[in-house]
CSV table of C-alpha atoms and ligand atoms in Angstrom, one decimal:
chain,number,residue,atom,x,y,z
A,1,MET,CA,184.3,60.4,64.8
A,2,LEU,CA,180.6,60.3,64.4
A,3,GLU,CA,181.1,59.1,61.0
A,4,LYS,CA,178.8,56.0,61.2
A,5,LEU,CA,176.0,58.0,63.0
A,6,THR,CA,176.5,60.9,60.3
A,7,GLU,CA,176.3,58.3,57.5
A,8,THR,CA,172.8,56.8,58.7
A,9,PHE,CA,171.4,60.3,59.7
A,10,SER,CA,172.4,62.1,56.5
A,11,GLY,CA,171.0,59.1,54.5
A,12,ILE,CA,167.7,59.4,56.4
A,13,ALA,CA,167.8,63.3,55.9
A,14,ARG,CA,168.4,62.9,52.2
A,15,ARG,CA,165.6,60.4,51.8
A,16,MET,CA,163.0,62.3,53.9
A,17,SER,CA,163.7,65.7,52.5
A,18,GLY,CA,163.2,64.5,49.0
A,19,ASN,CA,159.7,63.5,49.8
A,20,SER,CA,157.1,66.1,49.3
A,21,ARG,CA,154.6,63.8,51.0
A,22,ILE,CA,155.4,61.7,54.0
A,23,SER,CA,153.3,59.5,56.0
A,24,GLU,CA,153.0,58.4,59.5
A,25,ASN,CA,154.7,55.1,58.5
A,26,ASN,CA,157.6,56.9,56.8
A,27,ILE,CA,158.1,58.8,60.1
A,28,ARG,CA,158.0,55.7,62.3
A,29,GLU,CA,160.5,53.9,59.9
A,30,ALA,CA,162.9,56.8,60.1
A,31,VAL,CA,162.6,57.1,63.9
A,32,GLU,CA,163.4,53.4,64.3
A,33,GLU,CA,166.4,53.8,62.1
A,34,ILE,CA,167.6,56.8,64.0
A,35,LYS,CA,167.1,54.6,67.2
A,36,THR,CA,169.2,51.8,66.0
A,37,ALA,CA,171.9,54.3,64.8
A,38,LEU,CA,172.1,56.0,68.1
A,39,LEU,CA,172.3,52.8,70.1
A,40,GLU,CA,175.1,51.6,67.8
A,41,ALA,CA,177.1,54.8,68.4
A,42,ASP,CA,176.9,54.1,72.0
A,43,VAL,CA,174.4,56.8,73.2
A,44,ASN,CA,172.8,56.2,76.6
A,45,LEU,CA,169.7,54.3,76.3
A,46,ARG,CA,167.8,56.7,78.3
A,47,VAL,CA,168.8,59.6,76.0
A,48,VAL,CA,167.9,57.6,73.1
A,49,ARG,CA,164.5,57.0,74.3
A,50,ARG,CA,164.1,60.6,75.2
A,51,LEU,CA,165.1,61.8,71.8
A,52,VAL,CA,163.2,59.2,70.0
A,53,ASN,CA,160.1,59.9,72.0
A,54,ARG,CA,160.1,63.5,71.6
A,55,THR,CA,160.9,63.4,67.9
A,56,THR,CA,158.0,61.0,67.2
A,57,GLU,CA,155.6,63.0,69.1
A,58,GLU,CA,156.4,66.3,67.4
A,59,ALA,CA,156.8,64.7,63.9
A,60,LEU,CA,153.4,63.1,63.9
A,61,GLY,CA,151.9,66.4,64.7
A,62,GLU,CA,149.5,67.9,62.2
A,63,ARG,CA,151.8,70.6,61.4
A,64,VAL,CA,154.6,68.4,60.0
A,65,LEU,CA,152.6,66.1,57.8
A,66,LYS,CA,150.8,69.0,56.3
A,67,SER,CA,153.6,71.4,55.9
A,68,VAL,CA,155.1,72.6,52.7
A,69,ASN,CA,157.9,70.3,53.0
A,70,PRO,CA,157.3,67.6,55.6
A,71,GLY,CA,160.6,65.8,54.8
A,72,GLN,CA,162.8,68.9,55.6
A,73,GLN,CA,160.6,69.7,58.4
A,74,PHE,CA,161.1,66.3,60.1
A,75,ILE,CA,164.9,66.7,59.8
A,76,LYS,CA,164.7,70.1,61.4
A,77,ILE,CA,162.8,68.3,64.4
A,78,VAL,CA,165.6,65.7,64.6
A,79,HIS,CA,168.3,68.5,64.5
A,80,ASP,CA,166.5,70.6,67.1
A,81,LYS,CA,166.3,67.7,69.4
A,82,ILE,CA,169.9,66.7,69.0
A,83,VAL,CA,170.9,70.3,69.9
A,84,ALA,CA,168.6,70.3,72.8
A,85,LEU,CA,170.6,67.2,73.9
A,86,LEU,CA,173.8,68.9,73.4
A,87,GLY,CA,173.0,71.9,75.3
A,88,ASP,CA,172.1,75.3,73.9
A,89,GLY,CA,174.9,77.2,72.4
A,90,ALA,CA,178.7,76.7,73.0
A,91,ALA,CA,179.6,76.6,76.7
A,92,GLU,CA,182.3,78.9,77.4
A,93,LEU,CA,184.8,79.0,80.1
A,94,GLU,CA,183.7,81.1,83.0
A,95,LEU,CA,186.8,82.9,84.3
A,96,LYS,CA,187.1,86.1,86.3
A,97,GLY,CA,188.3,89.4,84.9
A,98,PRO,CA,191.8,90.1,84.2
A,99,ASP,CA,192.9,91.8,87.3
A,100,THR,CA,192.7,88.8,89.5
A,101,VAL,CA,193.7,84.9,89.2
A,102,SER,CA,191.1,82.4,87.7
A,103,VAL,CA,191.8,78.7,88.4
A,104,ILE,CA,191.0,75.7,86.2
A,105,LEU,CA,191.2,72.4,87.8
A,106,MET,CA,191.9,69.6,85.6
A,107,ALA,CA,190.4,66.1,86.7
A,108,GLY,CA,190.1,62.9,85.2
A,109,LEU,CA,191.4,59.2,84.8
A,110,GLN,CA,194.9,58.5,83.9
A,111,GLY,CA,195.5,58.7,80.3
A,112,SER,CA,192.3,60.5,79.6
A,113,GLY,CA,194.3,63.6,78.4
A,114,LYS,CA,194.4,65.8,81.3
A,115,THR,CA,198.0,66.9,80.9
A,116,THR,CA,197.6,67.5,77.2
A,117,THR,CA,194.5,69.5,77.6
A,118,ALA,CA,196.0,71.6,80.3
A,119,ALA,CA,198.6,72.7,77.7
A,120,LYS,CA,196.1,73.2,75.0
A,121,LEU,CA,193.8,75.2,77.2
A,122,ALA,CA,197.0,77.3,78.1
A,123,LEU,CA,197.8,77.9,74.5
A,124,ARG,CA,194.3,79.1,73.9
A,125,LEU,CA,194.0,81.4,76.9
A,126,LYS,CA,197.6,82.7,76.1
A,127,GLY,CA,196.1,83.5,72.5
A,128,GLU,CA,193.2,85.6,74.1
A,129,GLY,CA,196.0,87.6,75.8
A,130,ARG,CA,196.0,86.1,79.2
A,131,ARG,CA,199.1,85.3,81.3
A,132,VAL,CA,199.0,81.7,82.3
A,133,LEU,CA,200.7,79.5,84.7
A,134,LEU,CA,200.6,75.8,84.8
A,135,ALA,CA,200.9,73.8,88.1
A,136,ALA,CA,202.2,70.2,88.2
A,137,ALA,CA,199.9,68.8,90.8
A,138,ASP,CA,200.4,65.2,89.6
A,139,LEU,CA,203.0,63.7,92.0
A,140,THR,CA,202.4,60.0,91.2
A,141,ARG,CA,205.4,59.8,89.0
A,142,PRO,CA,208.2,62.4,88.4
A,143,ALA,CA,207.7,62.0,84.7
A,144,ALA,CA,204.3,63.7,85.0
A,145,ALA,CA,205.7,67.0,85.8
A,146,ASP,CA,208.4,66.4,83.2
A,147,GLN,CA,205.8,66.2,80.6
A,148,LEU,CA,204.1,69.2,81.7
A,149,SER,CA,207.3,71.2,81.9
A,150,VAL,CA,208.0,70.2,78.1
A,151,LEU,CA,204.4,71.1,77.1
A,152,ALA,CA,204.6,74.4,78.9
A,153,GLU,CA,207.8,75.3,77.0
A,154,GLN,CA,206.1,74.4,73.7
A,155,VAL,CA,203.2,76.6,74.5
A,156,GLY,CA,205.5,79.4,76.0
A,157,VAL,CA,203.9,79.7,79.3
A,158,ALA,CA,205.4,79.3,82.9
A,159,ILE,CA,205.0,76.2,85.1
A,160,TYR,CA,205.0,75.7,88.9
A,161,ARG,CA,206.5,72.5,90.1
A,162,GLU,CA,207.6,71.1,93.5
A,163,ASP,CA,209.0,67.8,93.4
A,164,GLY,CA,208.4,65.3,96.4
A,165,SER,CA,205.5,67.6,97.7
A,166,LYS,CA,201.9,67.0,98.1
A,167,PRO,CA,199.4,67.8,95.4
A,168,GLU,CA,197.4,70.4,97.4
A,169,LYS,CA,200.4,71.9,98.6
A,170,VAL,CA,201.7,72.5,95.0
A,171,ALA,CA,198.3,73.9,94.0
A,172,LYS,CA,198.2,76.3,96.9
A,173,ASN,CA,201.8,77.5,96.4
A,174,ALA,CA,201.3,77.8,92.6
A,175,TYR,CA,198.3,80.0,93.5
A,176,LYS,CA,200.2,82.2,95.7
A,177,LYS,CA,202.9,82.7,93.0
A,178,ALA,CA,200.2,83.6,90.5
A,179,LYS,CA,198.6,86.1,92.7
A,180,LYS,CA,202.0,87.5,93.5
A,181,GLU,CA,203.1,87.5,89.9
A,182,GLN,CA,200.0,88.6,88.5
A,183,TYR,CA,199.1,85.9,86.4
A,184,ASN,CA,195.5,85.6,84.9
A,185,VAL,CA,194.9,82.1,84.8
A,186,LEU,CA,196.3,79.2,86.9
A,187,ILE,CA,195.5,75.7,85.3
A,188,VAL,CA,196.2,72.8,87.8
A,189,ASP,CA,197.0,69.4,86.4
A,190,THR,CA,196.4,66.6,88.7
A,191,ALA,CA,197.0,62.8,88.9
A,192,GLY,CA,194.6,60.2,87.6
A,193,ARG,CA,194.2,56.7,88.4
A,194,MET,CA,193.2,53.6,86.0
A,195,GLN,CA,189.7,53.6,87.6
A,196,VAL,CA,187.6,56.0,90.0
A,197,ASP,CA,188.8,55.2,93.4
A,198,ASP,CA,188.2,56.8,96.9
A,199,GLU,CA,191.8,57.7,97.4
A,200,LEU,CA,192.0,59.7,94.1
A,201,MET,CA,188.8,61.5,94.9
A,202,LYS,CA,189.9,62.5,98.3
A,203,GLU,CA,193.1,63.8,96.8
A,204,ILE,CA,191.6,65.8,94.2
A,205,ARG,CA,189.1,67.1,96.5
A,206,ARG,CA,191.8,68.5,98.7
A,207,VAL,CA,193.3,70.2,95.8
A,208,LYS,CA,190.1,71.6,95.0
A,209,ASP,CA,189.5,73.0,98.4
A,210,GLY,CA,192.9,74.4,98.6
A,211,VAL,CA,192.6,76.6,95.2
A,212,ASN,CA,188.7,77.1,94.9
A,213,PRO,CA,188.7,76.8,91.2
A,214,ASP,CA,186.4,78.7,88.8
A,215,GLU,CA,186.4,75.9,86.6
A,216,VAL,CA,186.6,72.2,87.3
A,217,LEU,CA,186.9,70.4,84.0
A,218,LEU,CA,186.6,66.7,83.5
A,219,VAL,CA,188.6,65.2,80.8
A,220,ALA,CA,187.0,62.2,79.6
A,221,ASP,CA,188.4,59.8,76.6
A,222,ALA,CA,185.7,59.7,73.9
A,223,MET,CA,187.0,56.2,73.1
A,224,THR,CA,185.7,54.8,76.4
A,225,GLY,CA,182.0,55.6,75.2
A,226,GLN,CA,179.4,55.0,77.7
A,227,ASN,CA,182.0,54.6,80.4
A,228,ALA,CA,183.0,58.2,80.0
A,229,VAL,CA,179.6,59.1,81.2
A,230,GLU,CA,179.8,57.1,84.2
A,231,ILE,CA,183.1,58.4,85.1
A,232,ALA,CA,182.0,62.0,84.6
A,233,LYS,CA,179.3,61.2,86.9
A,234,SER,CA,181.3,59.9,89.7
A,235,PHE,CA,183.8,62.9,89.3
A,236,ASP,CA,180.9,65.3,89.3
A,237,GLU,CA,179.3,63.8,92.7
A,238,THR,CA,182.7,64.6,94.5
A,239,LEU,CA,183.9,67.7,92.7
A,240,ASN,CA,180.8,69.2,91.1
A,241,ILE,CA,182.5,69.7,87.9
A,242,THR,CA,181.8,72.7,85.7
A,243,GLY,CA,182.3,71.1,82.2
A,244,ILE,CA,183.6,68.4,80.2
A,245,VAL,CA,186.5,68.2,77.8
A,246,LEU,CA,185.9,65.4,75.3
A,247,SER,CA,189.4,64.3,74.4
A,248,LYS,CA,190.4,62.1,71.5
A,249,PHE,CA,187.3,63.1,69.5
A,250,ASP,CA,189.4,62.6,66.3
A,251,SER,CA,189.6,58.8,67.1
A,252,ASP,CA,187.3,56.4,65.4
A,253,ALA,CA,185.0,56.1,68.5
A,254,ARG,CA,181.5,55.9,68.3
A,255,GLY,CA,180.8,59.3,69.8
A,256,GLY,CA,177.7,58.4,71.5
A,257,ALA,CA,179.3,60.0,74.8
A,258,ALA,CA,179.2,63.3,73.5
A,259,LEU,CA,175.4,63.1,73.1
A,260,SER,CA,174.9,61.8,76.3
A,261,PHE,CA,176.7,64.0,79.1
A,262,LYS,CA,174.3,66.8,79.2
A,263,SER,CA,171.2,64.9,79.6
A,264,ILE,CA,172.7,62.4,82.0
A,265,ILE,CA,174.7,64.5,84.4
A,266,GLY,CA,173.4,68.1,83.3
A,267,LYS,CA,177.0,69.4,82.8
A,268,PRO,CA,178.0,70.7,79.2
A,269,VAL,CA,180.8,69.6,76.9
A,270,LYS,CA,182.8,72.7,76.7
A,271,PHE,CA,185.7,71.4,74.3
A,272,ILE,CA,186.7,68.7,72.4
A,273,GLY,CA,190.2,67.5,71.9
A,274,VAL,CA,190.8,66.5,68.1
A,275,GLY,CA,194.4,65.6,68.1
A,276,GLU,CA,197.7,65.2,69.9
A,277,LYS,CA,199.1,68.5,69.1
A,278,ILE,CA,198.7,71.4,71.3
A,279,GLU,CA,196.5,73.3,68.7
A,280,ASN,CA,193.9,70.5,68.6
A,281,LEU,CA,191.4,71.8,70.9
A,282,GLU,CA,188.0,73.2,70.0
A,283,PRO,CA,184.9,74.8,71.5
A,284,PHE,CA,182.0,72.3,71.5
A,285,TYR,CA,179.3,73.9,69.3
A,286,PRO,CA,176.1,71.7,69.5
A,287,GLU,CA,174.7,73.5,66.5
A,288,ARG,CA,177.5,72.4,64.4
A,289,ILE,CA,177.8,68.9,65.7
A,290,ALA,CA,173.9,68.5,65.0
A,291,SER,CA,174.1,69.7,61.4
A,292,ARG,CA,177.5,67.7,61.0
A,293,ILE,CA,175.6,64.5,62.2
A,294,LEU,CA,172.7,65.3,59.7
A,295,GLY,CA,174.9,66.1,57.0
A,296,MET,CA,173.2,69.2,56.1
A,297,GLY,CA,174.2,72.8,55.6
A,298,ASP,CA,171.4,75.5,55.5
A,299,VAL,CA,168.5,73.3,55.4
A,300,VAL,CA,167.3,74.2,58.9
A,301,SER,CA,167.5,78.0,58.4
A,302,LEU,CA,165.8,77.5,55.2
A,303,VAL,CA,162.9,75.6,56.7
A,304,GLU,CA,162.7,78.2,59.4
A,305,LYS,CA,162.4,81.0,56.9
A,306,VAL,CA,160.0,79.4,54.8
A,307,GLN,CA,157.9,78.5,57.5
A,308,GLU,CA,157.8,82.1,58.8
A,309,THR,CA,156.2,83.3,55.6
A,310,ILE,CA,154.1,80.8,54.1
A,311,GLU,CA,151.0,79.4,55.3
A,312,THR,CA,150.8,75.7,54.5
A,313,ASP,CA,147.5,75.4,53.0
A,314,GLU,CA,147.7,78.4,50.8
A,315,ALA,CA,151.0,77.1,49.5
A,316,GLU,CA,149.4,73.7,48.8
A,317,LYS,CA,146.6,75.4,46.8
A,318,LEU,CA,149.0,77.6,45.0
A,319,GLN,CA,151.1,74.4,44.0
A,320,GLU,CA,148.0,72.7,42.5
A,321,LYS,CA,147.2,75.9,40.6
A,322,MET,CA,150.6,76.0,39.3
A,323,ALA,CA,150.4,72.6,38.2
A,324,LYS,CA,147.1,72.9,36.2
A,325,SER,CA,148.1,76.3,34.9
A,326,THR,CA,145.1,77.8,36.7
A,327,PHE,CA,147.4,80.4,38.3
A,328,THR,CA,146.0,83.7,37.6
A,329,LEU,CA,147.1,87.3,37.7
A,330,GLU,CA,145.1,87.5,40.8
A,331,ASP,CA,147.1,84.8,42.5
A,332,TYR,CA,150.2,86.8,41.1
A,333,LEU,CA,149.0,89.6,42.8
A,334,ASP,CA,148.8,87.9,46.2
A,335,GLN,CA,152.7,86.9,45.7
A,336,PHE,CA,153.7,90.4,45.9
A,337,ALA,CA,152.8,90.7,49.4
A,338,ARG,CA,154.1,87.4,50.3
A,339,MET,CA,157.5,88.2,48.6
A,340,ARG,CA,157.8,91.4,50.5
A,341,LYS,CA,157.2,89.5,53.8
A,342,MET,CA,160.1,87.1,52.7
A,343,GLY,CA,162.5,89.9,52.5
A,344,SER,CA,165.2,89.5,50.0
A,345,MET,CA,164.3,86.7,47.6
A,346,GLN,CA,167.9,86.6,46.5
A,347,SER,CA,169.1,85.4,50.0
A,348,LEU,CA,166.2,83.0,50.2
A,349,LEU,CA,166.6,81.4,47.1
A,350,GLU,CA,170.5,81.2,47.4
A,351,MET,CA,169.9,78.9,50.2
A,352,ILE,CA,168.4,76.3,47.7
A,353,PRO,CA,171.1,74.0,46.3
A,354,GLY,CA,171.5,74.7,42.6
A,355,MET,CA,169.7,77.9,42.8
A,356,ALA,CA,172.6,80.2,43.9
A,357,GLY,CA,173.8,82.6,41.2
A,358,GLN,CA,170.8,81.8,39.1
A,359,ILE,CA,168.8,84.8,40.1
A,360,ASP,CA,169.3,88.2,38.7
A,361,GLU,CA,168.9,90.5,41.5
A,362,SER,CA,167.7,93.3,39.2
A,363,LYS,CA,164.7,91.3,38.3
A,364,LEU,CA,163.6,91.3,41.8
A,365,ASP,CA,163.8,94.8,42.4
A,366,GLU,CA,161.0,96.8,44.4
A,367,LYS,CA,160.5,99.3,41.7
A,368,GLN,CA,159.6,96.6,39.3
A,369,TRP,CA,157.2,94.8,41.8
A,370,LYS,CA,155.5,98.0,42.3
A,371,ARG,CA,155.1,98.7,38.6
A,372,GLU,CA,153.8,95.2,38.0
A,373,GLU,CA,151.4,95.5,41.1
A,374,ALA,CA,150.0,98.8,39.8
A,375,ILE,CA,149.4,97.2,36.4
A,376,ILE,CA,147.6,94.3,37.8
A,377,LEU,CA,145.6,96.7,40.2
A,378,SER,CA,144.3,98.5,37.2
A,379,MET,CA,142.8,95.4,35.8
A,380,THR,CA,139.2,94.4,36.5
A,381,LEU,CA,138.9,91.3,38.6
A,382,GLU,CA,137.5,89.6,35.4
A,383,GLU,CA,140.7,90.4,33.7
A,384,ARG,CA,142.9,89.3,36.6
A,385,ARG,CA,141.2,85.9,36.5
A,386,ASN,CA,141.4,85.5,32.8
A,387,HIS,CA,144.2,87.6,31.2
A,388,ARG,CA,143.4,86.2,27.8
A,389,ILE,CA,140.5,88.6,27.5
A,390,ILE,CA,143.0,91.5,27.8
A,391,GLY,CA,142.8,92.8,24.1
A,392,PRO,CA,144.6,96.1,22.8
A,393,PRO,CA,141.7,98.3,24.0
A,394,ARG,CA,141.9,97.1,27.6
A,395,ARG,CA,145.7,97.1,27.3
A,396,LYS,CA,145.6,100.8,26.6
A,397,ARG,CA,143.2,101.6,29.4
A,398,ILE,CA,145.2,99.4,32.0
A,399,ALA,CA,148.3,101.4,30.9
A,400,ARG,CA,146.7,104.7,31.3
A,401,GLY,CA,145.1,103.6,34.7
A,402,SER,CA,148.6,102.5,36.1
A,403,GLY,CA,150.6,105.3,34.8
A,404,THR,CA,152.6,102.9,32.8
A,405,SER,CA,152.8,102.2,29.1
A,406,VAL,CA,151.2,99.7,26.6
A,407,SER,CA,154.5,98.2,26.1
A,408,ALA,CA,154.8,97.6,29.8
A,409,VAL,CA,151.7,96.0,30.0
A,410,ASN,CA,152.4,93.9,27.0
A,411,ARG,CA,155.7,92.8,28.6
A,412,LEU,CA,153.9,91.9,31.9
A,413,LEU,CA,151.4,89.7,30.0
A,414,LYS,CA,153.7,87.8,27.9
A,415,ASN,CA,156.0,87.2,30.7
A,416,PHE,CA,153.1,86.0,32.9
A,417,ASP,CA,152.2,83.5,30.2
A,418,LYS,CA,155.6,82.2,29.8
A,419,SER,CA,156.1,81.9,33.5
A,420,ARG,CA,152.8,79.9,33.7
A,421,THR,CA,154.1,77.4,31.2
A,422,MET,CA,157.3,77.2,33.2
A,423,MET,CA,155.7,76.8,36.6
A,424,ARG,CA,153.6,74.1,35.3
A,425,LYS,CA,156.6,72.1,33.9
A,426,MET,CA,158.3,72.7,37.3
A,427,ALA,CA,155.3,71.6,39.4
A,428,LYS,CA,155.1,68.5,37.5
A,429,ASN,CA,158.7,67.9,38.3
A,430,LYS,CA,158.5,66.8,42.1
A,431,LYS,CA,161.9,68.0,43.0
A,432,MET,CA,161.7,71.5,41.4
A,433,GLN,CA,158.3,71.7,42.9
A,434,GLN,CA,159.9,71.3,46.2
A,435,GLN,CA,162.5,73.9,45.6
A,436,LEU,CA,160.0,76.4,44.6
A,437,MET,CA,158.4,75.4,47.9
A,438,GLY,CA,154.8,76.2,46.5
A,439,GLY,CA,154.7,79.7,47.6
A,440,MET,CA,157.0,81.7,45.3
A,441,ALA,CA,156.2,83.3,42.0
A,442,ASP,CA,158.5,83.1,39.3
A,443,PRO,CA,161.0,85.8,39.8
A,444,LYS,CA,161.7,86.6,36.2
A,445,ILE,CA,158.3,88.1,35.4
B,1,GDP,N1,194.5,61.6,69.4
B,1,GDP,C1,194.4,62.3,70.4
B,1,GDP,N2,195.2,62.0,71.4
B,1,GDP,C2,195.1,62.8,72.7
B,1,GDP,C3,194.2,63.7,72.8
B,1,GDP,N3,194.4,64.1,73.9
B,1,GDP,C4,195.5,63.4,74.5
B,1,GDP,N4,195.8,62.5,73.8
B,1,GDP,C5,196.8,61.5,74.0
B,1,GDP,O1,196.5,60.7,75.0
B,1,GDP,C6,197.6,60.3,75.8
B,1,GDP,C7,197.3,60.5,77.1
B,1,GDP,O2,197.4,62.0,77.5
B,1,GDP,P1,197.8,62.7,78.8
B,1,GDP,O3,197.7,64.1,78.6
B,1,GDP,O4,199.1,62.4,79.1
B,1,GDP,O5,196.7,62.1,79.8
B,1,GDP,P2,196.6,62.2,81.4
B,1,GDP,O6,197.1,60.9,82.0
B,1,GDP,O7,195.2,62.3,81.6
B,1,GDP,O8,197.2,63.4,81.7
B,1,GDP,C8,198.8,61.0,75.2
B,1,GDP,O9,199.4,60.2,74.3
B,1,GDP,C9,198.0,62.2,74.3
B,1,GDP,O10,199.2,62.5,73.3
B,1,GDP,C10,193.4,64.0,71.6
B,1,GDP,O11,192.6,65.0,71.6
B,1,GDP,N5,193.5,63.3,70.6
B,2,MG,MG1,199.0,63.7,83.1
């Protein structure tokens, strides 16, 4: 599921985030590719337009093009727009407290996965310590109640059935039983049709009115693509659904429906069915889906963190200085304040692929920063701007002034020289430059 979309998007993400400079054209091209991919994935046209327009607008803004890493910034925008499309945060089931009966009504077309999902939900809720009763209100064929019975036994929950009765009557009686016997949740399985029709809607409406459910879940088959959205819309008009379960998300369907529900009918996808087994139900996490589509891990949180702490223009200047080796002790001093603002360098650096485990925490400790800061502060401006003039007499003076030793001053100067060379090399290497993100001083000084 979503493989094709993921393939295209992560390709764009890789390409864009590898660019330390991107142009308006790069953005327009990428947006065009995104548009095609979304349409191919069967995402609703209106949704695609909205996503594309918002992304373009924001991405062409000055802040992106001039940011430390415009490529990653662009990806973050796409990511955020997808999350916004899918809804903010996982949408939980809204059930009552444990001392009363909450009701979940299952709705949907025939074969969409209502009965299976009813059992999956029962398993989930049972796992949360609730007593669940299943009601077999699909009376179109006797086998329907049998199917639910088998599943109920598998899950280990009770079932209420009344063969030859009416759906609304079964639901009402099940509710009575649930109340009397102190069940916490009643899940009502209903009949579907091949298509949305009046009779079906009337029937399920009667069931709904009989039990006044807390949740009306529309089970939609992911494989039906855009159709699933239309179906959900019809059901919503009659039943005012509270959420969607997208079943068969494990199939090789194109997945566009998942991205369309929220914007088209304003109702969240609450769960996805990911297989035929009763364990195969997962809450729907917009963040995860978006990250998965973009094929990225921590890129987003990395960009956010960096953004908070480094001013773009400053960072650019710094990058230039690093490349030309005009980075001075004065600049270095600036870095102390910035590093402190960033919090733990370790955690920041670990988010960068390939950097994890390479940094020795002891080299980053606050005491050492303080000592180095004191040494630099004891230098004259002239010395900070050109550390090469600091001969032995000056070193002695600086050591005294900073309350350190000559050897500490020597060490700092030696390390500073070494790091400058390293920075220059790194800055020349585009990729590393990016990983350094312009703002960070070498931690090994
Ligand atoms: N692969 C897969 N199959 C599913 C999923 N949910 C339901 N099914 C299958 O879809 C078919 C119809 O499901 P059922 O629950 O009987 O649909 P109902 O008519 O709406 O009650 C069954 O063969 C289920 O095993 C799912 O999430 N993944
Ligand atoms: Mg069924």
